[in-house]
């Protein structure tokens, strides 16, 4: 899960990394209030999860409230490489003497952490890696040993930062490493890490990606979820804990298991239709999970029919059928439903469903027949 710059900076601040005072704003008025609180001059920064915001006009210095109004007005709503800006971060502007690069990530093949530090910051690290690979000091860190102060200092010296930056950089890198490990991140990056004319070292940007596998021990991440989701359907599904990806078609798809959900999307295509989504309800097809899935699909206005494709493995056919029947009691569904139920105790499951069949609830024995029927129904209702 990727964070916005302002969220990354909030995380950094919790670990004691110096960042500038600032505030997030969704309107021009809020931006002015944030600027007054931070103190002029300020920098107004587009909050989108894509690099190169500066070049795209998404980062502007502002000396007073009129400047903030002008720049926030231009940046809010701006499209940066396909990302529409709905928030700006306004922070007290820094004076820059030098710009560095620092990051920690995982070196999967070495099964170790990898720190990268460069005196050439402010530009994308990929560019530095390509044009001047020797300008990046790499440090492999054994997760068991962690990062000691002497090792960190030697690394900073190897990167040949301005000696005036050494102490500040060592301090920040130790804290950044702590934020990376303790915060369960996959990546923490500061670009640029700056040295000010007064000799202070400071994080001017923040890029953080959190490891979703650690979600269970971070209840505080709940408030971060959804912020990066632009699709309202995906937002709703994520809140219900469903594996959902919105697509462009009109056949709503529900399947158990990611492989079957993909195969279901494929077969809808194969018979000439287009899936409205990918939705994997996972192992157990309980009534509540099924009701949640149906609700998400039902709220998608482009859906014209629903294809439920379940292969009973550990979950038995009759449990799945009962789950579907109970879910239909809970949610009133606008589109006709086609069900293909196979696997363990499929016969018993189909027998239960047959008691509820109508022109709005059809059961088909094979995937391809079910897909054809769902696509025909969607076409008839378009
Ligand atoms: P990115 O281009 O999306 O990575 O955005 P950054 O936050 O890294 O900002 C890009 C560039 O804008 C930095 O490398 C700086 O040169 C400049 N910049 C950002 N904040 C400030 C600031 O407070 N003062 C000054 N003088 N320049 C800034
Ligand atoms: Mn940057």
Short mmCIF file of C-alpha atoms and ligand atoms in Angstrom, two decimals:
data_model
loop_
_atom_site.label_atom_id
_atom_site.label_comp_id
_atom_site.label_asym_id
_atom_site.label_seq_id
_atom_site.Cartn_x
_atom_site.Cartn_y
_atom_site.Cartn_z
CA UNK A 1 0.00 0.00 0.00
CA UNK A 2 1.53 3.28 -1.13
CA UNK A 3 1.23 6.40 0.97
CA UNK A 4 0.91 9.99 -0.15
CA UNK A 5 3.81 12.28 0.67
CA UNK A 6 1.96 13.91 3.58
CA UNK A 7 1.15 10.51 5.10
CA UNK A 8 4.75 9.43 4.67
CA UNK A 9 5.90 12.60 6.41
CA UNK A 10 3.48 12.00 9.26
CA UNK A 11 5.00 8.53 9.62
CA UNK A 12 8.53 9.98 9.51
CA UNK A 13 7.63 12.54 12.17
CA UNK A 14 6.46 9.77 14.49
CA UNK A 15 9.95 8.27 14.27
CA UNK A 16 11.64 11.58 14.96
CA UNK A 17 12.77 12.37 11.42
CA UNK A 18 12.81 16.14 10.84
CA UNK A 19 10.18 17.27 8.34
CA UNK A 20 8.75 20.73 7.72
CA UNK A 21 5.62 21.93 9.52
CA UNK A 22 2.62 21.80 7.23
CA UNK A 23 -0.96 20.79 6.63
CA UNK A 24 -3.06 18.99 4.07
CA UNK A 25 -5.80 20.86 2.18
CA UNK A 26 -8.60 19.97 -0.21
CA UNK A 27 -9.68 23.52 -0.99
CA UNK A 28 -7.96 26.85 -1.64
CA UNK A 29 -9.23 28.26 1.67
CA UNK A 30 -7.87 25.28 3.56
CA UNK A 31 -4.55 25.72 1.77
CA UNK A 32 -4.35 29.35 2.93
CA UNK A 33 -5.14 28.30 6.50
CA UNK A 34 -2.44 25.61 6.34
CA UNK A 35 0.04 28.18 4.97
CA UNK A 36 -0.71 30.67 7.78
CA UNK A 37 -0.15 27.90 10.32
CA UNK A 38 3.11 26.74 8.70
CA UNK A 39 4.45 30.29 8.24
CA UNK A 40 5.47 31.96 4.94
CA UNK A 41 7.16 31.30 2.61
CA UNK A 42 5.51 27.96 1.93
CA UNK A 43 5.59 25.34 -0.76
CA UNK A 44 2.31 24.01 -2.20
CA UNK A 45 2.65 20.37 -3.24
CA UNK A 46 0.26 18.19 -5.26
CA UNK A 47 -0.52 14.93 -3.42
CA UNK A 48 -0.46 12.22 -6.07
CA UNK A 49 1.29 8.88 -6.02
CA UNK A 50 3.57 9.58 -8.94
CA UNK A 51 7.01 11.13 -9.16
CA UNK A 52 8.11 14.18 -11.11
CA UNK A 53 5.43 16.41 -9.66
CA UNK A 54 7.78 19.38 -9.72
CA UNK A 55 8.35 19.20 -13.47
CA UNK A 56 4.61 18.80 -14.06
CA UNK A 57 3.88 22.09 -12.26
CA UNK A 58 2.56 20.37 -9.14
CA UNK A 59 5.04 22.00 -6.73
CA UNK A 60 5.12 25.78 -6.25
CA UNK A 61 6.68 28.18 -3.79
CA UNK A 62 4.35 30.81 -2.33
CA UNK A 63 5.43 33.95 -0.47
CA UNK A 64 1.99 35.08 0.69
CA UNK A 65 -1.73 34.22 0.77
CA UNK A 66 -2.31 35.50 -2.78
CA UNK A 67 0.39 33.17 -4.09
CA UNK A 68 -1.12 30.27 -2.18
CA UNK A 69 -4.57 31.02 -3.66
CA UNK A 70 -3.13 31.15 -7.14
CA UNK A 71 -1.04 27.98 -6.90
CA UNK A 72 -3.48 25.87 -4.84
CA UNK A 73 -6.20 26.91 -7.30
CA UNK A 74 -4.10 25.73 -10.23
CA UNK A 75 -2.81 22.53 -8.62
CA UNK A 76 -6.11 21.25 -7.15
CA UNK A 77 -7.86 19.39 -9.95
CA UNK A 78 -4.67 19.24 -12.04
CA UNK A 79 -4.00 16.01 -13.93
CA UNK A 80 -0.47 14.71 -13.34
CA UNK A 81 0.28 11.66 -15.50
CA UNK A 82 -3.32 10.50 -15.19
CA UNK A 83 -3.61 11.20 -11.45
CA UNK A 84 -6.08 13.96 -10.59
CA UNK A 85 -4.98 16.08 -7.64
CA UNK A 86 -7.60 16.23 -4.91
CA UNK A 87 -5.30 17.36 -2.07
CA UNK A 88 -2.30 19.58 -1.63
CA UNK A 89 0.25 19.53 1.15
CA UNK A 90 1.34 23.01 2.23
CA UNK A 91 4.55 23.23 4.23
CA UNK A 92 7.00 25.85 5.38
CA UNK A 93 9.53 26.26 2.55
CA UNK A 94 13.13 25.20 3.10
CA UNK A 95 16.35 26.74 1.84
CA UNK A 96 18.39 24.14 0.04
CA UNK A 97 22.18 23.94 -0.10
CA UNK A 98 22.41 20.34 -1.32
CA UNK A 99 20.01 17.56 -2.29
CA UNK A 100 20.68 13.90 -1.45
CA UNK A 101 18.88 10.60 -1.92
CA UNK A 102 18.23 7.96 0.77
CA UNK A 103 16.13 4.81 0.85
CA UNK A 104 15.66 1.40 2.44
CA UNK A 105 14.05 -1.46 0.63
CA UNK A 106 14.21 -5.23 0.44
CA UNK A 107 16.78 -7.10 -1.62
CA UNK A 108 14.68 -10.20 -2.24
CA UNK A 109 17.38 -12.32 -3.82
CA UNK A 110 19.83 -11.62 -0.98
CA UNK A 111 17.03 -11.93 1.61
CA UNK A 112 18.43 -8.81 3.23
CA UNK A 113 17.59 -5.13 3.49
CA UNK A 114 19.16 -2.74 1.05
CA UNK A 115 20.01 0.86 1.88
CA UNK A 116 20.81 3.29 -0.93
CA UNK A 117 22.37 6.66 -0.36
CA UNK A 118 23.59 9.21 -2.88
CA UNK A 119 24.97 12.72 -2.90
CA UNK A 120 23.06 13.15 -6.14
CA UNK A 121 19.50 13.64 -4.97
CA UNK A 122 16.50 15.53 -6.24
CA UNK A 123 16.49 13.55 -9.46
CA UNK A 124 15.08 10.07 -9.94
CA UNK A 125 17.36 7.37 -8.57
CA UNK A 126 16.83 5.31 -11.74
CA UNK A 127 18.50 8.10 -13.68
CA UNK A 128 21.44 8.21 -11.28
CA UNK A 129 21.70 4.40 -11.40
CA UNK A 130 21.87 4.51 -15.18
CA UNK A 131 24.12 7.49 -15.75
CA UNK A 132 26.30 7.42 -12.68
CA UNK A 133 25.98 4.11 -10.81
CA UNK A 134 29.07 4.79 -8.69
CA UNK A 135 27.29 7.77 -7.17
CA UNK A 136 25.03 5.40 -5.21
CA UNK A 137 26.43 3.92 -1.99
CA UNK A 138 24.68 0.62 -1.33
CA UNK A 139 24.50 -1.01 2.07
CA UNK A 140 23.29 -4.56 2.55
CA UNK A 141 21.82 -5.04 6.02
CA UNK A 142 21.26 -8.39 7.65
CA UNK A 143 17.79 -8.25 9.26
CA UNK A 144 19.09 -10.06 12.34
CA UNK A 145 21.97 -7.62 12.90
CA UNK A 146 20.09 -4.45 12.01
CA UNK A 147 21.90 -1.17 11.36
CA UNK A 148 24.49 -0.03 13.90
CA UNK A 149 25.65 3.55 14.31
CA UNK A 150 29.26 2.80 13.18
CA UNK A 151 28.03 0.96 10.06
CA UNK A 152 25.67 3.79 9.27
CA UNK A 153 28.44 6.36 9.65
CA UNK A 154 30.79 4.40 7.38
CA UNK A 155 28.01 4.19 4.80
CA UNK A 156 27.40 7.96 4.93
CA UNK A 157 31.14 8.53 4.49
CA UNK A 158 31.19 6.18 1.50
CA UNK A 159 28.40 8.20 -0.12
CA UNK A 160 30.61 11.33 0.05
CA UNK A 161 27.97 13.73 1.31
CA UNK A 162 29.17 17.14 2.42
CA UNK A 163 30.96 16.51 5.78
CA UNK A 164 28.67 19.14 7.30
CA UNK A 165 25.79 16.74 6.64
CA UNK A 166 27.35 13.64 8.19
CA UNK A 167 25.95 13.81 11.73
CA UNK A 168 22.48 14.86 10.59
CA UNK A 169 22.39 12.19 7.91
CA UNK A 170 23.49 9.43 10.31
CA UNK A 171 20.79 10.48 12.75
CA UNK A 172 18.07 10.52 10.08
CA UNK A 173 19.15 7.26 8.46
CA UNK A 174 19.07 5.39 11.79
CA UNK A 175 15.56 6.74 12.39
CA UNK A 176 14.52 5.99 8.83
CA UNK A 177 15.73 2.42 9.22
CA UNK A 178 13.72 2.11 12.43
CA UNK A 179 10.65 3.50 10.64
CA UNK A 180 11.21 1.01 7.83
CA UNK A 181 11.48 -2.07 10.05
CA UNK A 182 9.22 -1.14 12.96
CA UNK A 183 6.69 0.49 10.63
CA UNK A 184 6.52 -2.63 8.42
CA UNK A 185 7.30 -0.79 5.19
CA UNK A 186 8.46 -2.34 1.91
CA UNK A 187 10.07 0.92 0.91
CA UNK A 188 10.97 4.21 2.56
CA UNK A 189 12.56 6.85 0.37
CA UNK A 190 13.62 10.45 0.96
CA UNK A 191 14.37 12.30 -2.25
CA UNK A 192 15.56 14.91 -1.70
CA UNK A 193 17.12 14.64 1.70
CA UNK A 194 18.48 18.17 2.01
CA UNK A 195 21.31 20.00 3.69
CA UNK A 196 20.25 23.57 4.46
CA UNK A 197 22.62 26.57 4.34
CA UNK A 198 22.46 26.51 8.18
CA UNK A 199 23.84 22.94 8.18
CA UNK A 200 20.60 21.15 9.08
CA UNK A 201 19.65 17.84 7.42
CA UNK A 202 15.98 17.46 6.66
CA UNK A 203 13.48 15.27 4.70
CA UNK A 204 11.88 17.30 1.92
CA UNK A 205 9.90 14.48 0.29
CA UNK A 206 8.60 11.11 1.49
CA UNK A 207 7.77 7.98 -0.42
CA UNK A 208 6.53 5.06 1.67
CA UNK A 209 5.05 1.74 0.70
CA UNK A 210 3.63 -0.39 3.51
CA UNK A 211 3.71 -4.18 3.59
CA UNK A 212 0.06 -5.29 3.43
CA UNK A 213 1.00 -8.61 5.04
CA UNK A 214 1.61 -6.73 8.29
CA UNK A 215 -1.83 -5.14 8.25
CA UNK A 216 -3.05 -7.23 11.19
CA UNK A 217 -0.67 -5.50 13.60
CA UNK A 218 -1.39 -1.98 12.40
CA UNK A 219 -4.95 -0.93 13.23
CA UNK A 220 -3.81 2.65 12.51
CA UNK A 221 -3.49 1.74 8.82
CA UNK A 222 -7.28 1.47 8.52
CA UNK A 223 -7.59 5.20 8.02
CA UNK A 224 -5.07 5.07 5.17
CA UNK A 225 -7.05 2.49 3.23
CA UNK A 226 -9.16 3.76 0.41
CA UNK A 227 -7.45 7.14 0.15
CA UNK A 228 -5.52 5.94 -2.87
CA UNK A 229 -8.55 4.17 -4.35
CA UNK A 230 -10.07 6.25 -7.10
CA UNK A 231 -12.79 3.74 -8.06
CA UNK A 232 -15.83 4.13 -5.76
CA UNK A 233 -16.67 0.45 -6.25
CA UNK A 234 -13.18 -0.61 -5.17
CA UNK A 235 -13.44 1.65 -2.15
CA UNK A 236 -16.70 -0.01 -1.04
CA UNK A 237 -15.34 -3.51 -1.70
CA UNK A 238 -12.13 -2.80 0.23
CA UNK A 239 -14.22 -1.67 3.20
CA UNK A 240 -15.98 -5.03 3.10
CA UNK A 241 -12.66 -6.87 2.84
CA UNK A 242 -13.33 -8.26 -0.67
CA UNK A 243 -10.73 -8.83 -3.38
CA UNK A 244 -12.33 -6.65 -6.04
CA UNK A 245 -11.09 -4.94 -9.19
CA UNK A 246 -13.49 -2.75 -11.17
CA UNK A 247 -13.59 -3.34 -14.94
CA UNK A 248 -15.45 -1.77 -17.85
CA UNK A 249 -18.08 -4.36 -18.83
CA UNK A 250 -21.64 -5.16 -17.74
CA UNK A 251 -21.49 -8.76 -16.42
CA UNK A 252 -20.89 -8.74 -12.65
CA UNK A 253 -18.64 -11.63 -11.63
CA UNK A 254 -18.41 -13.43 -8.27
CA UNK A 255 -16.11 -16.43 -7.88
CA UNK A 256 -14.26 -18.21 -5.09
CA UNK A 257 -10.51 -18.16 -5.53
CA UNK A 258 -8.45 -15.72 -7.58
CA UNK A 259 -7.71 -18.31 -10.27
CA UNK A 260 -11.38 -19.12 -10.78
CA UNK A 261 -12.29 -15.43 -10.74
CA UNK A 262 -9.74 -14.79 -13.52
CA UNK A 263 -10.98 -17.81 -15.48
CA UNK A 264 -14.53 -16.49 -15.08
CA UNK A 265 -13.55 -13.11 -16.52
CA UNK A 266 -11.80 -14.95 -19.37
CA UNK A 267 -14.80 -17.09 -20.24
CA UNK A 268 -17.13 -14.08 -20.20
CA UNK A 269 -14.81 -12.55 -22.81
CA UNK A 270 -14.61 -15.85 -24.67
CA UNK A 271 -18.38 -15.95 -25.24
CA UNK A 272 -18.47 -12.33 -26.40
CA UNK A 273 -19.26 -10.48 -23.18
CA UNK A 274 -17.37 -8.13 -20.92
CA UNK A 275 -16.96 -8.52 -17.15
CA UNK A 276 -17.86 -5.52 -14.98
CA UNK A 277 -15.39 -6.61 -12.33
CA UNK A 278 -13.13 -9.24 -10.88
CA UNK A 279 -14.33 -10.39 -7.46
CA UNK A 280 -12.80 -13.21 -5.44
CA UNK A 281 -14.80 -14.02 -2.31
CA UNK A 282 -12.09 -16.40 -1.09
CA UNK A 283 -12.51 -19.82 0.48
CA UNK A 284 -15.73 -19.80 2.49
CA UNK A 285 -18.88 -18.75 0.62
CA UNK A 286 -20.88 -17.85 3.74
CA UNK A 287 -24.17 -16.00 3.44
CA UNK A 288 -22.60 -12.81 4.80
CA UNK A 289 -19.66 -12.86 2.37
CA UNK A 290 -22.02 -13.60 -0.52
CA UNK A 291 -24.39 -10.81 0.58
CA UNK A 292 -21.46 -8.36 0.74
CA UNK A 293 -20.30 -9.39 -2.72
CA UNK A 294 -23.79 -9.08 -4.18
CA UNK A 295 -24.22 -5.69 -2.58
CA UNK A 296 -21.00 -4.33 -4.10
CA UNK A 297 -21.97 -5.63 -7.55
CA UNK A 298 -25.55 -4.43 -7.19
CA UNK A 299 -24.31 -0.89 -6.51
CA UNK A 300 -22.43 -0.82 -9.82
CA UNK A 301 -24.84 0.90 -12.25
CA UNK A 302 -23.23 -0.66 -15.31
CA UNK A 303 -24.00 -4.24 -14.21
CA UNK A 304 -26.78 -5.89 -16.27
CA UNK A 305 -26.41 -9.52 -15.13
CA UNK A 306 -24.49 -11.36 -12.42
CA UNK A 307 -22.49 -14.54 -12.90
CA UNK A 308 -21.78 -16.46 -9.68
CA UNK A 309 -19.18 -19.14 -10.32
CA UNK A 310 -18.40 -21.33 -7.31
CA UNK A 311 -16.32 -24.45 -7.11
CA UNK A 312 -16.91 -26.17 -3.77
CA UNK A 313 -13.73 -27.58 -2.31
CA UNK A 314 -13.67 -27.62 1.45
CA UNK A 315 -16.88 -25.56 1.38
CA UNK A 316 -19.69 -27.94 0.46
CA UNK A 317 -22.21 -27.28 -2.31
CA UNK A 318 -25.22 -27.18 -0.01
CA UNK A 319 -23.52 -24.61 2.25
CA UNK A 320 -22.78 -22.44 -0.77
CA UNK A 321 -26.37 -22.78 -2.04
CA UNK A 322 -27.78 -21.88 1.37
CA UNK A 323 -25.41 -18.94 1.54
CA UNK A 324 -26.63 -17.64 -1.81
CA UNK A 325 -30.29 -18.10 -0.87
CA UNK A 326 -29.84 -16.30 2.45
CA UNK A 327 -27.87 -13.51 0.78
CA UNK A 328 -30.66 -12.97 -1.73
CA UNK A 329 -32.98 -12.52 1.25
CA UNK A 330 -30.71 -9.79 2.63
CA UNK A 331 -30.04 -7.85 -0.56
CA UNK A 332 -32.57 -6.92 -3.22
CA UNK A 333 -30.77 -7.42 -6.52
CA UNK A 334 -31.53 -5.42 -9.64
CA UNK A 335 -29.94 -7.80 -12.19
CA UNK A 336 -30.74 -11.41 -13.08
CA UNK A 337 -28.31 -13.96 -11.64
CA UNK A 338 -26.75 -17.02 -13.26
CA UNK A 339 -25.13 -19.57 -10.96
CA UNK A 340 -22.70 -22.30 -11.80
CA UNK A 341 -22.07 -24.51 -8.82
CA UNK A 342 -19.66 -27.41 -9.02
CA UNK A 343 -17.33 -29.42 -6.81
CA UNK A 344 -18.03 -31.08 -3.46
CA UNK A 345 -21.74 -31.88 -3.01
CA UNK A 346 -22.67 -29.84 -6.09
CA UNK A 347 -25.76 -32.02 -6.64
CA UNK A 348 -27.17 -31.19 -3.21
CA UNK A 349 -26.39 -27.52 -3.76
CA UNK A 350 -28.14 -27.42 -7.12
CA UNK A 351 -31.16 -29.18 -5.62
CA UNK A 352 -31.46 -26.38 -3.06
CA UNK A 353 -31.12 -23.68 -5.73
CA UNK A 354 -33.71 -25.32 -7.99
CA UNK A 355 -36.35 -24.50 -5.41
CA UNK A 356 -35.66 -20.79 -6.03
CA UNK A 357 -35.17 -20.73 -9.78
CA UNK A 358 -36.98 -18.17 -11.90
CA UNK A 359 -36.17 -16.03 -14.92
CA UNK A 360 -34.11 -13.91 -12.48
CA UNK A 361 -32.20 -16.79 -10.90
CA UNK A 362 -30.87 -19.43 -13.24
CA UNK A 363 -28.57 -22.34 -12.46
CA UNK A 364 -26.36 -23.87 -15.18
CA UNK A 365 -24.21 -26.97 -14.82
CA UNK A 366 -21.12 -25.76 -16.73
CA UNK A 367 -19.05 -22.61 -16.78
CA UNK A 368 -19.47 -21.98 -20.48
CA UNK A 369 -23.26 -22.40 -20.42
CA UNK A 370 -23.51 -20.11 -17.41
CA UNK A 371 -21.27 -17.53 -19.09
CA UNK A 372 -23.35 -17.60 -22.30
CA UNK A 373 -26.57 -17.16 -20.37
CA UNK A 374 -25.17 -14.30 -18.30
CA UNK A 375 -23.88 -12.52 -21.40
CA UNK A 376 -27.23 -12.98 -23.23
CA UNK A 377 -29.11 -11.61 -20.24
CA UNK A 378 -26.78 -8.62 -20.00
CA UNK A 379 -27.24 -7.89 -23.71
CA UNK A 380 -31.01 -8.19 -23.47
CA UNK A 381 -31.04 -5.60 -20.69
CA UNK A 382 -28.60 -3.10 -22.23
P1 LIG B 1 8.84 15.16 -6.76
O1 LIG B 1 9.38 15.91 -7.93
O2 LIG B 1 7.46 14.65 -7.06
O3 LIG B 1 9.73 14.07 -6.26
O4 LIG B 1 8.66 16.22 -5.57
P2 LIG B 1 9.69 16.71 -4.43
O5 LIG B 1 8.94 16.87 -3.17
O6 LIG B 1 10.87 15.83 -4.38
O7 LIG B 1 10.10 18.16 -4.92
C1 LIG B 1 10.77 18.36 -6.15
C2 LIG B 1 11.75 19.48 -6.05
O8 LIG B 1 11.07 20.67 -5.66
C3 LIG B 1 12.81 19.26 -4.97
O9 LIG B 1 13.87 18.47 -5.45
C4 LIG B 1 13.21 20.68 -4.70
O10 LIG B 1 14.19 21.09 -5.62
C5 LIG B 1 11.95 21.48 -4.91
N1 LIG B 1 11.36 21.81 -3.60
C6 LIG B 1 10.47 21.08 -2.89
N2 LIG B 1 10.24 21.63 -1.69
C7 LIG B 1 10.98 22.76 -1.63
C8 LIG B 1 11.21 23.77 -0.64
O11 LIG B 1 10.67 23.76 0.48
N3 LIG B 1 12.07 24.78 -0.95
C9 LIG B 1 12.71 24.82 -2.16
N4 LIG B 1 13.55 25.81 -2.39
N5 LIG B 1 12.54 23.89 -3.11
C10 LIG B 1 11.69 22.86 -2.85
MN1 LIG B 2 10.92 13.73 -4.67
#
